[in-house]
mmCIF file of C-alpha atoms in Angstrom:
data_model
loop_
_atom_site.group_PDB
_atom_site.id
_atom_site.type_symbol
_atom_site.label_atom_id
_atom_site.label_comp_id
_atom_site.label_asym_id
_atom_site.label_seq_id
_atom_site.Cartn_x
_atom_site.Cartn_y
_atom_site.Cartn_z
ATOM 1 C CA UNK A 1 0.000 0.000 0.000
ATOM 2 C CA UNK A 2 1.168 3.360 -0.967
ATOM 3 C CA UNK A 3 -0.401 5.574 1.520
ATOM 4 C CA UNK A 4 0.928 5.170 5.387
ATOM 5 C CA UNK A 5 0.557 6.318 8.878
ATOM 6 C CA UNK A 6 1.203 10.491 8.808
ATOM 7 C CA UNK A 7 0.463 11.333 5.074
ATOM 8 C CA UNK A 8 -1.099 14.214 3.984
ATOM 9 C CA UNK A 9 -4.094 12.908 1.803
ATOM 10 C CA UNK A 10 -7.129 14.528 -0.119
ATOM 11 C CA UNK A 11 -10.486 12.289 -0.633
ATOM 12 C CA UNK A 12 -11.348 12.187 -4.160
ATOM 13 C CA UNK A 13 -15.023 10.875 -3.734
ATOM 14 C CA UNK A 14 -17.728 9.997 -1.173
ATOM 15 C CA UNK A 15 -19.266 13.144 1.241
ATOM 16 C CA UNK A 16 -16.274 14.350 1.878
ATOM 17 C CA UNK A 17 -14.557 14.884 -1.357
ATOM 18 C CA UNK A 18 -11.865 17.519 -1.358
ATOM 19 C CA UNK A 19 -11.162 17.540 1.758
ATOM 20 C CA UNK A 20 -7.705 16.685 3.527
ATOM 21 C CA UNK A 21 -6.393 15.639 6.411
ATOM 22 C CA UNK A 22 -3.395 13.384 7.435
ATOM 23 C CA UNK A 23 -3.469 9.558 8.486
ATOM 24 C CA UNK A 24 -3.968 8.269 11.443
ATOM 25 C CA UNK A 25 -4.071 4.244 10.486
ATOM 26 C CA UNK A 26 -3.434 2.560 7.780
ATOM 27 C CA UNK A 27 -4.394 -0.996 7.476
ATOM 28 C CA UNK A 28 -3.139 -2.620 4.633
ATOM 29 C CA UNK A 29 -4.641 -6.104 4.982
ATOM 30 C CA UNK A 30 -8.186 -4.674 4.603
ATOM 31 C CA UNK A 31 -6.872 -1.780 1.802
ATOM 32 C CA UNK A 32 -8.408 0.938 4.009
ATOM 33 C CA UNK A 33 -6.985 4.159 6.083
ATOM 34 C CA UNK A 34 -8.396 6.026 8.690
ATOM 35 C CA UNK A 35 -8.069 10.046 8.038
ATOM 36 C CA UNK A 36 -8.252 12.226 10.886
ATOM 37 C CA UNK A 37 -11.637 14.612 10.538
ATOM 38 C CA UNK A 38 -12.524 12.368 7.159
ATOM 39 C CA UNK A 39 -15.912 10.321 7.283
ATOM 40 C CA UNK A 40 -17.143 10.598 10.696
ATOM 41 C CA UNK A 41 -19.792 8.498 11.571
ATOM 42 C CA UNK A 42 -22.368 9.148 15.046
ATOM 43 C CA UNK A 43 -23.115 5.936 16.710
ATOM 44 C CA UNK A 44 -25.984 6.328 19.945
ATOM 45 C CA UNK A 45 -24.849 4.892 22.531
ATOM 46 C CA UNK A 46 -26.942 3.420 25.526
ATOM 47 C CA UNK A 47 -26.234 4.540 29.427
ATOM 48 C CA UNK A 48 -23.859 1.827 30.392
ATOM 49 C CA UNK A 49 -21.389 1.895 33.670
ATOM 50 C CA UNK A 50 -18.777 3.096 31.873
ATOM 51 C CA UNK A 51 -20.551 5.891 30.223
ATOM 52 C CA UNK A 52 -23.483 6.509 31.777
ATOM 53 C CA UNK A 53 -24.247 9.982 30.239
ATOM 54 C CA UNK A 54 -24.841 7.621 27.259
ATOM 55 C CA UNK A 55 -25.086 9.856 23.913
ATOM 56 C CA UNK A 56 -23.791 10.429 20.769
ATOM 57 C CA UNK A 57 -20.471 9.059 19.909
ATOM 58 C CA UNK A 58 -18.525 10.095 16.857
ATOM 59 C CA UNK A 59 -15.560 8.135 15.461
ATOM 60 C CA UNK A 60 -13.938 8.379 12.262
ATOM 61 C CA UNK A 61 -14.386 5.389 9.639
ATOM 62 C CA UNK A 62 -11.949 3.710 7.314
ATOM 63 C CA UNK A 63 -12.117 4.545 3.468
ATOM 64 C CA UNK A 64 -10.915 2.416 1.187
ATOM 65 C CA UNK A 65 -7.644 3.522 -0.423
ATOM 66 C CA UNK A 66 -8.926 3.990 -3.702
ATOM 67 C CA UNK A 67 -10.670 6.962 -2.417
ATOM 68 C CA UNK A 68 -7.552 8.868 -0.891
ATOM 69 C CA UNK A 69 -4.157 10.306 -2.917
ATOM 70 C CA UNK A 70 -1.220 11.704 -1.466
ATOM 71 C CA UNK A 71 -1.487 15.590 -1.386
ATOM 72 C CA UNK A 72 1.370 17.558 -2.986
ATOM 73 C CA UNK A 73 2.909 20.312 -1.210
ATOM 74 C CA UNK A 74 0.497 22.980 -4.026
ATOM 75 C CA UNK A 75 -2.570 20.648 -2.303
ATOM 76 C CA UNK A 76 -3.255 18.687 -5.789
ATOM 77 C CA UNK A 77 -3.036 14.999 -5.497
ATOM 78 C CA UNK A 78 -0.744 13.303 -6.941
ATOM 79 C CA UNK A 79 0.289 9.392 -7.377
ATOM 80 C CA UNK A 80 2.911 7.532 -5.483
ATOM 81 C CA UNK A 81 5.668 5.549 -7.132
ATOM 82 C CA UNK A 82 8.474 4.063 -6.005
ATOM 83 C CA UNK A 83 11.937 4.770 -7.109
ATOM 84 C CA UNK A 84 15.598 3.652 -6.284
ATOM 85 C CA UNK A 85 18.069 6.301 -4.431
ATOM 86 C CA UNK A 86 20.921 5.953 -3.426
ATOM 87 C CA UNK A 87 20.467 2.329 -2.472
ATOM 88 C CA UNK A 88 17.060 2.800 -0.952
ATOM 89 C CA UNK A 89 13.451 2.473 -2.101
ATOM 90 C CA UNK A 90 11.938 5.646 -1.470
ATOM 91 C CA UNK A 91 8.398 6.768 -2.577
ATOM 92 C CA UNK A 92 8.228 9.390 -5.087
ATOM 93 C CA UNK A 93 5.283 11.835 -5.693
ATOM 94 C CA UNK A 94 4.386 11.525 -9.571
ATOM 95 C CA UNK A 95 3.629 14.919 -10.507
ATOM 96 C CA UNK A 96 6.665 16.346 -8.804
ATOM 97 C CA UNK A 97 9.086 14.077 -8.633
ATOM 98 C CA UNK A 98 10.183 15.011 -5.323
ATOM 99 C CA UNK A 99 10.673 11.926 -2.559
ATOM 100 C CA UNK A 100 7.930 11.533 0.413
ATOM 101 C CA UNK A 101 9.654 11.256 3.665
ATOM 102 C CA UNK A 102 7.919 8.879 5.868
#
């Protein structure tokens, strides 16, 4: 998977197209990321012991990865590819060319 933990991604469809935010979890078995702010659902939750205000609960959802692209330092999005430097596989933004630390 291209996109990790800390990236700086846009959402190209869904509700919450254009928006950005960075990565909070990635989880590359399932193909899906978890963007901070990005696709937050409300779950009601009941009075329990733990909570017993009970109420609504928001938590942010995974997208699927397909949805997401790496965000270019202008804010376009751009593809990932990866290159050899130096002796090292690095990740390289498409439209710039410039390496993604990370």
């Amino acid at each position: 998977m291209r996109i990790k933990k800390g990236d700086q991604v846009i959402v190209l469809s869904g509700k919450d197209k254009g928006k950005t935010g960075t990565v909070t979890a990635a989880m590359p078995k399932d193909g899906k990321v978890i963007v901070g702010g990005i696709n937050v659902a409300t779950r009601h939750r009941k009075p329990s012991q733990a909570e017993p205000q009970g109420g609504l609960q928001r938590i942010e959802a995974p997208l699927h990865v397909s949805k997401v692209a790496h965000v270019t330092a202008d804010g376009k999005a751009t593809r990932v590819r990866y290159e050899t430097r130096d002796g090292k596989k690095v990740r390289v933004a498409v439209k710039t060319g410039e390496a993604i630390n990370g």
